[in-house]
Coordinates of C-alpha atoms in Angstrom, one line a residue:
M185 CA 0.0 0.0 0.0
A186 CA 2.9 2.4 0.7
A187 CA 4.0 2.0 -3.0
I188 CA 0.5 3.0 -4.1
I189 CA 0.6 6.0 -1.9
Q190 CA 3.9 7.1 -3.4
Y191 CA 3.1 6.1 -6.9
Q192 CA -0.3 7.9 -6.9
Y193 CA 1.1 11.0 -5.1
L194 CA -1.5 10.6 -2.3
S195 CA -1.3 12.0 1.1
F196 CA -2.1 9.5 3.8
S197 CA -5.5 11.1 4.5
D198 CA -6.3 10.8 0.8
F199 CA -5.3 7.2 0.7
L200 CA -7.3 6.4 3.9
E201 CA -10.4 8.1 2.3
H202 CA -10.0 5.9 -0.8
Y203 CA -9.4 2.8 1.3
E204 CA -12.5 3.3 3.5
D205 CA -14.6 3.5 0.3
N206 CA -15.6 -0.2 -0.6
S207 CA -15.4 0.3 -4.4
D208 CA -12.1 2.2 -4.2
R209 CA -10.7 -0.5 -1.8
K210 CA -11.2 -3.1 -4.5
D211 CA -9.4 -0.9 -7.0
L212 CA -6.6 -0.4 -4.6
H213 CA -6.1 -4.1 -4.0
A214 CA -6.2 -4.8 -7.7
F215 CA -3.8 -1.9 -8.6
N216 CA -0.4 -3.0 -10.0
V217 CA 2.4 -0.4 -9.4
E218 CA 4.8 0.0 -12.3
H219 CA 8.4 0.1 -11.4
P220 CA 10.0 3.0 -13.3
S221 CA 13.0 2.4 -15.5
P222 CA 16.3 4.0 -14.2
E223 CA 17.1 5.1 -17.8
A224 CA 15.9 8.2 -19.5
R225 CA 12.1 8.1 -20.2
G226 CA 12.4 9.3 -23.8
N227 CA 11.9 12.6 -25.7
L228 CA 9.2 15.1 -24.9
A229 CA 6.8 13.8 -27.6
S230 CA 7.0 10.2 -26.3
I231 CA 6.6 11.3 -22.7
W232 CA 3.6 13.5 -23.3
A233 CA 2.0 11.2 -25.9
I234 CA -1.4 12.9 -25.3
E235 CA -3.0 11.0 -28.1
Q236 CA -2.1 7.7 -26.3
L237 CA -3.7 8.6 -23.0
E238 CA -6.3 6.2 -21.7
P239 CA -9.9 7.5 -21.7
Q240 CA -10.0 8.7 -18.1
P241 CA -6.7 10.6 -18.0
R242 CA -7.6 12.1 -21.5
S243 CA -11.0 13.2 -20.2
L244 CA -9.4 14.8 -17.1
Q245 CA -6.8 16.5 -19.3
E246 CA -9.5 17.9 -21.6
I247 CA -11.3 19.4 -18.6
L248 CA -8.1 20.9 -17.2
S249 CA -7.3 22.4 -20.6
V250 CA -10.3 24.8 -20.4
L251 CA -9.5 25.9 -16.8
G252 CA -7.0 28.4 -15.7
P253 CA -3.5 26.8 -15.7
D254 CA -2.5 27.6 -12.1
C255 CA -3.9 26.4 -8.8
I256 CA -6.9 24.4 -9.9
Q257 CA -8.5 23.1 -6.7
E258 CA -8.9 19.4 -6.9
R259 CA -12.3 19.6 -5.1
V260 CA -13.6 21.3 -8.3
L261 CA -12.6 18.2 -10.2
T262 CA -13.7 15.6 -7.7
S263 CA -17.0 17.1 -6.4
K264 CA -20.2 15.3 -7.4
I265 CA -19.8 15.0 -11.2
P266 CA -23.1 14.8 -13.1
D267 CA -23.5 11.9 -15.6
Y268 CA -23.4 14.1 -18.7
K269 CA -23.0 12.1 -21.8
H270 CA -19.9 14.1 -22.9
L271 CA -18.3 13.2 -19.6
E272 CA -18.8 9.4 -19.7
D273 CA -15.0 8.8 -19.6
Y274 CA -14.4 11.3 -16.8
P275 CA -13.1 9.6 -13.6
K276 CA -16.0 9.9 -11.2
R277 CA -14.7 7.9 -8.2
G278 CA -11.8 8.8 -6.0
F279 CA -9.3 6.1 -6.9
S280 CA -10.0 6.4 -10.6
Y281 CA -9.4 10.1 -10.4
S282 CA -6.1 9.5 -8.6
A283 CA -5.1 7.0 -11.3
A284 CA -5.9 9.5 -14.0
R285 CA -4.1 12.3 -12.2
T286 CA -1.1 10.1 -11.7
D287 CA -0.9 9.3 -15.5
L288 CA -0.9 13.1 -16.2
I289 CA 1.7 13.8 -13.5
R290 CA 4.0 11.0 -14.8
R291 CA 3.8 12.5 -18.3
S292 CA 4.6 15.9 -16.9
L293 CA 1.3 17.3 -18.1
V294 CA 0.3 18.5 -14.6
K295 CA 2.0 19.2 -11.3
R296 CA 0.3 18.7 -8.0
N297 CA 0.6 20.8 -4.8
E298 CA -0.2 18.1 -2.3
D299 CA -0.4 20.5 0.7
N300 CA -3.1 22.7 -1.0
K301 CA -4.6 19.9 -3.1
E302 CA -4.2 21.8 -6.3
L303 CA -3.0 21.1 -9.8

């Protein structure tokens, strides 16, 4: 579980919140942490590879792209999300949001301020 906390850039309180949610707990136990390669990750185009994002991180990135670029409060992104048809791929549960956010952080598309819970 410590590897998931580190890999997902979670605070302990965020992790505990996910772990106490039954549906998120199943996702946590099924999650496989990738071990990063010690070599260089590639060039900028291969790291970003926006067109190769999975549906949930891509949907999150699309929402972020229309918001102001600095200090986006994560509560805006994780509050009750309506089931709009055009948001069907948006990560609506806590752990799926964390996984999507992690993918964007790993590709250097966003940076997270853990203390303020901002992107």
